[in-house]
Coordinates of C-alpha atoms and ligand atoms in Angstrom, one line a residue:
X555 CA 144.5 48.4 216.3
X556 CA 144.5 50.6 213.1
X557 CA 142.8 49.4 210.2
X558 CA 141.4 50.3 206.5
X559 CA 138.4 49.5 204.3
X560 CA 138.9 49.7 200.9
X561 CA 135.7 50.8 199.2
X562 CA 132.8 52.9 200.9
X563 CA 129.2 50.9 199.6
X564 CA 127.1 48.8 201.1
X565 CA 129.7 46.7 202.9
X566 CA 132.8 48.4 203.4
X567 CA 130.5 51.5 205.2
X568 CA 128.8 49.0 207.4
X569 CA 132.0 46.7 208.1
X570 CA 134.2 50.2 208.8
X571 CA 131.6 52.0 211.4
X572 CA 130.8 48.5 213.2
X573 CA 134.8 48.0 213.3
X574 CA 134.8 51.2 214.4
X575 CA 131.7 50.4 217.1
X576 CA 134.2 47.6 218.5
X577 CA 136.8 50.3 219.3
X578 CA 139.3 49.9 216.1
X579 CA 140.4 52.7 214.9
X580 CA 139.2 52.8 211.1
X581 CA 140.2 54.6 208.3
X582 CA 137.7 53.9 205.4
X583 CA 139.3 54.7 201.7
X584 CA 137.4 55.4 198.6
X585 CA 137.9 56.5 195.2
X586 CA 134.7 58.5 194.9
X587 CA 135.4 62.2 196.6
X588 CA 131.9 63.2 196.3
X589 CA 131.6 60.1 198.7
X590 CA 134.3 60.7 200.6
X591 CA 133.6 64.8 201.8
X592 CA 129.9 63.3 202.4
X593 CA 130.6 60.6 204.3
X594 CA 133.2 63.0 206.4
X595 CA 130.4 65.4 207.4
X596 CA 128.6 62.4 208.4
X597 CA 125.9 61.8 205.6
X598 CA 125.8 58.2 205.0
X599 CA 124.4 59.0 201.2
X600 CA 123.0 55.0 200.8
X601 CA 119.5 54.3 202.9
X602 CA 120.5 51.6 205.6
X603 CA 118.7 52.0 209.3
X604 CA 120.7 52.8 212.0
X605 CA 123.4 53.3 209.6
X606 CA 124.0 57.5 209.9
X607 CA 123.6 57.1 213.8
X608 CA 126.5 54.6 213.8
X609 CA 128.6 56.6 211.5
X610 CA 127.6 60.3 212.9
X611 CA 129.1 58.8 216.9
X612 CA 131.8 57.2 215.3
X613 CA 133.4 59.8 213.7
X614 CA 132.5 62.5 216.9
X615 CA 134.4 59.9 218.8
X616 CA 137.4 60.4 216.5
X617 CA 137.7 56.5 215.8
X618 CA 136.4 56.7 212.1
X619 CA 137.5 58.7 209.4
X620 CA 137.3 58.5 205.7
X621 CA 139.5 60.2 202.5
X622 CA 140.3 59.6 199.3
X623 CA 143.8 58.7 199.9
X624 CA 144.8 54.9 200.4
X625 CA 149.0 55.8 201.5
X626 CA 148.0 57.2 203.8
X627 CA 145.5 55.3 205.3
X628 CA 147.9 52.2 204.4
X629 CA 150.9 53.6 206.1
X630 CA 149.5 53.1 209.6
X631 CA 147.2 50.2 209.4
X632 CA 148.2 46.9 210.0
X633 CA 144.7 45.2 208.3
X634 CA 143.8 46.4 205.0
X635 CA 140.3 45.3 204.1
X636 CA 139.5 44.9 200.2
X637 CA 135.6 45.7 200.0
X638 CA 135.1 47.2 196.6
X639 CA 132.6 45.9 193.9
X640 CA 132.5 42.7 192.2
X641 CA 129.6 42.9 189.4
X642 CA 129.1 40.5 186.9
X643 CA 130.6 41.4 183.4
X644 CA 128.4 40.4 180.3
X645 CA 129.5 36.7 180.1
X646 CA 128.2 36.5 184.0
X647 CA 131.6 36.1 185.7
X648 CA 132.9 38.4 188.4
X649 CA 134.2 41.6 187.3
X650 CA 137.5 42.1 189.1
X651 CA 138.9 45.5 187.9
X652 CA 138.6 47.1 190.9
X653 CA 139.6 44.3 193.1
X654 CA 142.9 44.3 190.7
X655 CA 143.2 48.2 191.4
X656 CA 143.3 48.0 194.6
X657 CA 145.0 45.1 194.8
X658 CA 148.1 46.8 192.6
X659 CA 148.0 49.9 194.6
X660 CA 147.7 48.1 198.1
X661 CA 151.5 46.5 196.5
X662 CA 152.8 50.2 195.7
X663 CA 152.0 51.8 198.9
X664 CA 153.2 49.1 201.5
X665 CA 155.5 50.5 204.0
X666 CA 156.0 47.4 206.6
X667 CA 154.1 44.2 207.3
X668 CA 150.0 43.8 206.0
X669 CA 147.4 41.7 206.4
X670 CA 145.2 41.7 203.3
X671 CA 141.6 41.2 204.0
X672 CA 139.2 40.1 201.5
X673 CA 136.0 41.0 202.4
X674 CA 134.2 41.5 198.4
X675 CA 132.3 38.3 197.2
X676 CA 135.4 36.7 194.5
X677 CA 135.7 33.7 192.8
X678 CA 137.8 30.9 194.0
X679 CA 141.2 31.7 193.8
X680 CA 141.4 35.5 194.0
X681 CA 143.3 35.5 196.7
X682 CA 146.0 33.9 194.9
X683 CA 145.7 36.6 192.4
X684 CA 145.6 39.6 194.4
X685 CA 149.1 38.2 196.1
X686 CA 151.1 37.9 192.7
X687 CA 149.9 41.5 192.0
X688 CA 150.8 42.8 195.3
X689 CA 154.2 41.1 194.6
X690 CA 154.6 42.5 191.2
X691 CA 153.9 46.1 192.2
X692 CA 155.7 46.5 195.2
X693 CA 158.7 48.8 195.3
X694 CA 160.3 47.2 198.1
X695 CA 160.0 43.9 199.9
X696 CA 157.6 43.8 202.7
X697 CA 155.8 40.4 204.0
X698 CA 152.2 40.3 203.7
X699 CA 149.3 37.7 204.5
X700 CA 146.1 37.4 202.7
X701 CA 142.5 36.6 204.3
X702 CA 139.9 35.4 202.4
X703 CA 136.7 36.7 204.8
X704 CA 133.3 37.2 203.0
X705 CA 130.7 38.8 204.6
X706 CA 126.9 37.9 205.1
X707 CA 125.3 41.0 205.6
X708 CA 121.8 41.6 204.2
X709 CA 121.1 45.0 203.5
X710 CA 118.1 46.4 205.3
X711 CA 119.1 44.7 208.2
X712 CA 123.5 44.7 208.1
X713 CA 124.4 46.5 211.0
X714 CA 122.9 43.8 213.2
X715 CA 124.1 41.2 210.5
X716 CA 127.5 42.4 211.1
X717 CA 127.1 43.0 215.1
X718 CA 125.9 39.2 215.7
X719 CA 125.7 37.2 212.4
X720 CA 125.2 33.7 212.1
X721 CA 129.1 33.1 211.5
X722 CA 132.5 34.3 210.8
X723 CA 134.3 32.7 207.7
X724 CA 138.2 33.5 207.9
X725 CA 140.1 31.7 205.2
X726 CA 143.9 32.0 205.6
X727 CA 147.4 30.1 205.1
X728 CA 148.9 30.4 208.8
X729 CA 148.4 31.2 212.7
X730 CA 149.6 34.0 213.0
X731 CA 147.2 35.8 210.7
X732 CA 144.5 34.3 212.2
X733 CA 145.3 35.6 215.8
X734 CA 145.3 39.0 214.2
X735 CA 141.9 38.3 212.7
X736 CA 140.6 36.6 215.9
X737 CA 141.6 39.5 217.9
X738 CA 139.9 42.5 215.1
X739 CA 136.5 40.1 215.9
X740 CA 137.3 39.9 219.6
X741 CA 133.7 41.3 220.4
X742 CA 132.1 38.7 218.4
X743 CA 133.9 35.4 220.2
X744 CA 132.5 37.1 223.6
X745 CA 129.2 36.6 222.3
X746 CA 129.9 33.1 221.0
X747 CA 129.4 33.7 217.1
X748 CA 130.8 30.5 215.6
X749 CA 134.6 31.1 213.2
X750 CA 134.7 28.8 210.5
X751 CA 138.4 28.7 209.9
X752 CA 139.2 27.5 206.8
X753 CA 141.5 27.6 203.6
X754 CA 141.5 30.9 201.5
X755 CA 139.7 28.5 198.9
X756 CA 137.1 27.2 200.9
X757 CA 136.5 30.6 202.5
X758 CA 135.9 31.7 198.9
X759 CA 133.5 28.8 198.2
X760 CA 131.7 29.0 200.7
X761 CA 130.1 32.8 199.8
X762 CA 128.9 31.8 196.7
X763 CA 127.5 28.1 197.8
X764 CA 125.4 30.0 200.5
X765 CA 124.2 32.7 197.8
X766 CA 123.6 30.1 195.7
X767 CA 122.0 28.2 198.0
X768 CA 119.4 30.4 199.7
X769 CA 118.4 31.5 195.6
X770 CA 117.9 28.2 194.9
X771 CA 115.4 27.8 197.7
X772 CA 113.7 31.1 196.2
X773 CA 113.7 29.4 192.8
X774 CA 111.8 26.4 194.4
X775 CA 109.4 28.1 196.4
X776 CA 108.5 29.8 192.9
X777 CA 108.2 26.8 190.6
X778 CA 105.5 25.4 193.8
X779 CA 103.9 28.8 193.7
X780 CA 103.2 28.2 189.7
X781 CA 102.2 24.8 190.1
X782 CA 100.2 26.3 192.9
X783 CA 98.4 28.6 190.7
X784 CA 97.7 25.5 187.8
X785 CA 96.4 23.3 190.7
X786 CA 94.3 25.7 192.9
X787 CA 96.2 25.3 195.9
X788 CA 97.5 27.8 198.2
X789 CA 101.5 28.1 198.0
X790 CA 101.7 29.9 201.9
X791 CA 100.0 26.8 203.3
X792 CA 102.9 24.3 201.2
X793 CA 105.6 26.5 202.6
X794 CA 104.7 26.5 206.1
X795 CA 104.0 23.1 205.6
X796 CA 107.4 23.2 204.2
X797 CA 109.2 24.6 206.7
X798 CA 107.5 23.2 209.9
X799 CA 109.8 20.0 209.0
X800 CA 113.2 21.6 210.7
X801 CA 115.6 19.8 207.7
X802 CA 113.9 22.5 205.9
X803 CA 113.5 25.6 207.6
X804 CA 110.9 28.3 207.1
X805 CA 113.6 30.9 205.8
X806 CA 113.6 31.9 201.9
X807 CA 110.1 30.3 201.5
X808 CA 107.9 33.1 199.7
X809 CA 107.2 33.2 196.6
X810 CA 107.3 36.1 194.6
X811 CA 108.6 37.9 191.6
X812 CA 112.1 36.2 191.6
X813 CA 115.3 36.9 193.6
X814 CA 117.8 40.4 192.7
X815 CA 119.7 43.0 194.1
X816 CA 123.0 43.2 194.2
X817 CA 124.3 39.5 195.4
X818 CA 122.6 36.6 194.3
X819 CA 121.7 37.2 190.4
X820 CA 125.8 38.1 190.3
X821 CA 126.9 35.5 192.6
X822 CA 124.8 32.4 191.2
X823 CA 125.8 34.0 187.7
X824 CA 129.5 33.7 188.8
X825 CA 129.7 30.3 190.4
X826 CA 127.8 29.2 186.8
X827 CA 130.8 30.7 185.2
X828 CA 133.4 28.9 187.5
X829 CA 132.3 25.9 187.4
X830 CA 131.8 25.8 183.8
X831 CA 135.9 27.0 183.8
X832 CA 136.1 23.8 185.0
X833 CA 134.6 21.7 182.8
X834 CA 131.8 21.1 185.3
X835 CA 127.8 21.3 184.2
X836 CA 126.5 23.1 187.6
X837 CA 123.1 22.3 186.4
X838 CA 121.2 23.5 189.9
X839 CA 122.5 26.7 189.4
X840 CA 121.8 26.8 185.2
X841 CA 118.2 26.2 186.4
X842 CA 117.8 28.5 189.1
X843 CA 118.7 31.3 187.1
X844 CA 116.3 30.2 184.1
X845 CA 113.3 29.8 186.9
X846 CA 114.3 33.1 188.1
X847 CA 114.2 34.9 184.7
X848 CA 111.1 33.1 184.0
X849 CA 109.6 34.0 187.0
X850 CA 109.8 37.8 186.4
X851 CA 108.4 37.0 182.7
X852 CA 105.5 35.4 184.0
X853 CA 104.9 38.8 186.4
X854 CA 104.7 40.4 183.4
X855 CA 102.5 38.4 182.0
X856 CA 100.3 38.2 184.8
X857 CA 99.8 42.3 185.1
X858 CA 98.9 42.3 181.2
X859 CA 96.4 39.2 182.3
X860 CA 94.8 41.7 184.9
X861 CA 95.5 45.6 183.4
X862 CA 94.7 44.2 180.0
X863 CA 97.0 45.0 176.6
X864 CA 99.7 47.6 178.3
X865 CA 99.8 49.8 175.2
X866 CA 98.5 53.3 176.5
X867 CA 97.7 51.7 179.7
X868 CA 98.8 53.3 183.1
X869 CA 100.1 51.4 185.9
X870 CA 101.1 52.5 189.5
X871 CA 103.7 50.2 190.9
X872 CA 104.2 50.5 194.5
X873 CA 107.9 49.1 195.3
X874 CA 111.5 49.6 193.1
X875 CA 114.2 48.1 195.2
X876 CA 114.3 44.5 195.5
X877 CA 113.7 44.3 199.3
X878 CA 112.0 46.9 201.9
X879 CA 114.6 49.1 204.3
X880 CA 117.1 49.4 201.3
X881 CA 117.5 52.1 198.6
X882 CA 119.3 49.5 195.9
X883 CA 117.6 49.0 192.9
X884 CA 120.7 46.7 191.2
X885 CA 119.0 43.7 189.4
X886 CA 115.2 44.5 191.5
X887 CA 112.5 42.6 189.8
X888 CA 110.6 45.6 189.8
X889 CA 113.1 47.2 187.0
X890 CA 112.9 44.1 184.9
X891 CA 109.4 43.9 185.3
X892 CA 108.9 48.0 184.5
X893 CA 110.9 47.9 181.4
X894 CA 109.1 45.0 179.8
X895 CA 105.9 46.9 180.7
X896 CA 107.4 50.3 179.0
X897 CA 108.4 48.2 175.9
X898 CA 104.4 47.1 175.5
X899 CA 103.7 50.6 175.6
X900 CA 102.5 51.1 179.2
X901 CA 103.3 54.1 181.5
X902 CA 104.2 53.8 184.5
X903 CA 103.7 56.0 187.5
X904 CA 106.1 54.6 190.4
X905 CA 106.5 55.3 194.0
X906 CA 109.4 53.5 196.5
X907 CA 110.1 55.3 199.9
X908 CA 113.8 55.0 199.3
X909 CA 114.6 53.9 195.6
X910 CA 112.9 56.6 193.5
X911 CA 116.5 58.9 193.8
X912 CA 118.3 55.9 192.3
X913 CA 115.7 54.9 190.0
X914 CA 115.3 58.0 188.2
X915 CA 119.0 57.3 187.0
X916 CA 118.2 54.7 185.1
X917 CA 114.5 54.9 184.6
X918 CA 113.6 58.2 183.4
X919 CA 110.5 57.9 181.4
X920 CA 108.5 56.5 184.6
X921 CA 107.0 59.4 186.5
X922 CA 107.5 59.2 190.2
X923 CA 104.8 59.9 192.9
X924 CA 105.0 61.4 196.7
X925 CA 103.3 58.1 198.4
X926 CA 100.8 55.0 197.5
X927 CA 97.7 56.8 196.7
X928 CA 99.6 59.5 194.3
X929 CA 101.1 56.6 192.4
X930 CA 97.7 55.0 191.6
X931 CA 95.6 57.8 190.9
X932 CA 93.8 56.6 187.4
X933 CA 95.7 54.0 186.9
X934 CA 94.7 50.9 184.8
X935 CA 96.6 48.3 187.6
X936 CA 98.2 48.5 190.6
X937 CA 101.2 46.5 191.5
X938 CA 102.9 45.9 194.6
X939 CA 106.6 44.8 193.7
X940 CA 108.4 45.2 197.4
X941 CA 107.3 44.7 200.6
X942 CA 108.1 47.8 202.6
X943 CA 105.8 48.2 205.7
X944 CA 104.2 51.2 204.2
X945 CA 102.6 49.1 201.9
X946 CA 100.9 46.6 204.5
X947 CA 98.0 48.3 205.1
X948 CA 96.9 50.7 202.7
X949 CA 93.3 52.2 202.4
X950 CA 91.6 50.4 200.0
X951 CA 88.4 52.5 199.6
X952 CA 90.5 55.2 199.2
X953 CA 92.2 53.1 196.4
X954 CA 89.4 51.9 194.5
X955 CA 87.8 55.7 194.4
X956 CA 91.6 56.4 192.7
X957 CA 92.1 53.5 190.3
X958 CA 90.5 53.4 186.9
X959 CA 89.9 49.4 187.0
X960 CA 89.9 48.0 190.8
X961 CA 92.9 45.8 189.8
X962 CA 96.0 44.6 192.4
X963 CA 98.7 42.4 191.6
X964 CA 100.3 41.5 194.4
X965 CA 103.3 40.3 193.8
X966 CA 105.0 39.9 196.9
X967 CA 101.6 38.3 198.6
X968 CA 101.1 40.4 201.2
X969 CA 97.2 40.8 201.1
X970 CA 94.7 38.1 201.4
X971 CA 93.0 37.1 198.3
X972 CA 89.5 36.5 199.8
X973 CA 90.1 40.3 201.6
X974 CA 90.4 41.5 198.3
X975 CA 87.6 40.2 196.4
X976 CA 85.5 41.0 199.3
X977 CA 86.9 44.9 199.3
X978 CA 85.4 44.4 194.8
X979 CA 89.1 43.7 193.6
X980 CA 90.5 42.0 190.8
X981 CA 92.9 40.9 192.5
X982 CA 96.2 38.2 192.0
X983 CA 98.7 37.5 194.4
X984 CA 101.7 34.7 193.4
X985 CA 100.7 30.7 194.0
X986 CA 97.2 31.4 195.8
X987 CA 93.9 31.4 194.7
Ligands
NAD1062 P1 129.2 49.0 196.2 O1 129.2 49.1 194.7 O2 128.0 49.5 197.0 O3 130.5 49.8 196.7 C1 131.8 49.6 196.2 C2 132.6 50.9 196.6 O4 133.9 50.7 196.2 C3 132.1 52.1 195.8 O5 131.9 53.2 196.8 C4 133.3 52.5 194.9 O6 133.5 53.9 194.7 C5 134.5 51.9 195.7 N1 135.7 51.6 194.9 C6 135.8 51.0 193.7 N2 137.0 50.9 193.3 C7 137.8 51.5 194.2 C8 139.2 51.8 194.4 N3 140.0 51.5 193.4 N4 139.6 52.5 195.5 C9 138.7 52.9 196.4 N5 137.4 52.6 196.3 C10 136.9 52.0 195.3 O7 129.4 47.5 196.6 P2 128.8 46.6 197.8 O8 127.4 46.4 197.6 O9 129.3 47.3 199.1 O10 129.6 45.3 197.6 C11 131.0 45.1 197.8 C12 131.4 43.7 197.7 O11 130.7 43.0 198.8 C13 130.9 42.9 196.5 O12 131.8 42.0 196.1 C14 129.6 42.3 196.9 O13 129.3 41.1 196.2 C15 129.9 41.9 198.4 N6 128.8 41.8 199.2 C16 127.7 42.7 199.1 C17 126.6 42.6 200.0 C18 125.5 43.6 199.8 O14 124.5 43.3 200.4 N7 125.6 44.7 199.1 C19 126.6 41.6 201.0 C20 127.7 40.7 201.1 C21 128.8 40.8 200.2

């Protein structure tokens, strides 16, 4: 079968070369030609393991290929995938220009029968819309269906997440667009990966309420962790508690600096903004974004509690994308947390083993370092703001000999405290002692 993915980021990339991996053959469209001529000589440009491999046997193997020009790639595919952005605007709801792009120009260049493939995270009823602007734009008739089909994918970890996630979700309005669907995701039914057939609507739906979901459990785990902190209790002993009792889980228990990237501040943002569309006060989700902003506040507020007042102070922060094994900075805690720190007058000397290149494009004034020990050299504070494995075991008498004050805030808890006050640090992780 011949197919196309509209957009070339995180998820259209992933989704086209594991399509691809299952033996479709994929064109992958994008606006961007510096992308485009990169990704053709088989340079993935975005940090995502396994992710060049995948893309560099692919195209060798002739069944991926990528351009600029979506006629093209329409004309022979019979599934067109829609996997472009969907950022929040300033009022918090889903921005859909490019969905409506796309959408229009998937309606000018249809030459024969389509199946429409949603794949970006959209609020409810988008599927609706991009139909009536496929209809409005199309020169001649042609039949169409549209499938509502978010995808789960974590980045760090997506090409496994799309080779055996936890489910499927294909929203659609008859059979025989879901044969077509069922047959794209043939390999996954041989390995027994549940479908959740459903209605476009509820296929929408059920993206955010996950998103919105697992945030809210971050949010939780973070109000425990403060109230951890006040009482003198240890938050990692309440959430294993936690999640030993199997209603709960042990998954999206650790506390930290608040949830970001690129899904869940948009997504719980934009099922705020639908609901309130509908007259309905979605108060879980009003509070889990105030804990989460207040959450990154009170990091701030702890490093001045450590460094001392940040004017003229120096601190090396270890960590800028909002999780390890990803080079996407979008909404990291680490940014909110840097800019509050540069508006107090600190400076900040920064290192990240795959976010500085991004970073530097919107953070120029931080200085960046080659690895851990450059970043802390006389520095006031250290902070460790993502988890990368790099990070898990650094030399700590080395350290000390570097830092001005022997001060660590660990933010993502991945040090004991007692270890660090025997090593003679000041040290503060998030809800322990
Ligand atoms: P991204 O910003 O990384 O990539 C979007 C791509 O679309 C860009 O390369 C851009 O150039 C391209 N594009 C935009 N308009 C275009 C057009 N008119 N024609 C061709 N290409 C166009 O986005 P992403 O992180 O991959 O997310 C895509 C969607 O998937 C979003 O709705 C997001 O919420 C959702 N999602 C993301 C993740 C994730 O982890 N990143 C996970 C699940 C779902």
């Amino acid at each position: 079968m011949n197919i196309c993915v509209i957009g070339t980021g995180y998820v259209g990339l992933v989704s086209g070369a594991c399509f691809a991996e299952f033996g479709l053959n994929v064109t992958c469209v994008d606006k961007d030609k510096t992308k485009v001529d990169s990704l053709s000589a088989g340079n993935s440009l975005i940090y995502e393991p396994g992710l060049n491999e995948l893309l560099n046997r692919n195209l060798k193997e002739g069944r991926l290929r990528f351009t600029d020009d979506l006629k093209k790639a329409m004309e022979q595919s019979l599934v067109i995938f829609i996997a472009v952005g969907t950022p929040s605007d300033e009022s918090g709801q889903a921005d859909l220009t490019d969905v409506r792009q796309v959408a229009a120009d998937i309606g000018r260049y249809m030459n024969d029968y389509k199946v429409v493939a949603i794949k970006s995270t959209v609020p409810v009823g988008t599927s609706r819309l991009v139909e009536s602007i496929i209809r409005e734009n199309q020169a001649e008739e042609h039949s169409f269906d549209l499938v509502s089909n978010p995808e789960f994918l974590r980045e760090g970890s997506s090409i496994e997440d799309f080779m055996r996630p936890n489910r499927v979700v294909i929203g659609a309005r008859n059979e025989r667009v879901m044969a077509i669907m069922k047959d794209l995701y043939r390999p996954l039914y041989l390995i027994e990966v549940p479908f959740v057939v459903t209605s476009n609507e509820t296929a929408e739906l059920i993206k955010y309420a996950a998103n919105a979901f697992l945030a809210t459990k971050i949010s939780f785990i973070n109000e425990m962790a403060n109230l951890c902190e006040m009482i003198g209790a240890d938050v990692h002993q309440v959430a294993r508690a936690m999640g030993l009792d199997q209603r709960i889980g042990p998954k999206f228990l650790h506390p930290g600096p608040g949830f970001g990237g690129s899904c869940f501040p948009k997504d719980i943002h934009a099922l705020s903004h639908i609901s309130r569309a509908l007259d309905y006060d979605f108060k879980i989700g009003e509070a889990v974004i105030q804990v989460n902003r207040r959450q990154q506040e009170l990091m701030v507020a702890k490093i001045e509690s450590l460094v001392g007042n940040p004017d003229n102070r120096k601190i090396a922060f270890l960590g800028l994308t909002f999780k390890p094994n990803t080079d996407d900075i979008r909404d990291a805690p680490a940014i909110f947390i840097i800019r509050e720190l540069l508006k107090k007058g600190a400076g900040i000397k920064a290192f990240d083993p795959a976010g500085m290149d991004n970073a530097r494009k919107i953070l120029p004034e931080v200085e960046y370092a080659g690895d851990a020990y450059e970043a802390a050299a006389g520095a006031d504070g250290l902070v460790i703001a993502t988890e990368w494995n790099q990070f898990r075991n650094l030399d700590w008498n080395r350290m000390k000999g570097l830092l001005r004050q022997p001060v660590v805030a660990d933010l993502r808890n991945i040090y004991e405290p007692a270890r660090m006050k025997e090593l003679g640090f000041i040290y503060s992780g998030v809800g322990r002692q």
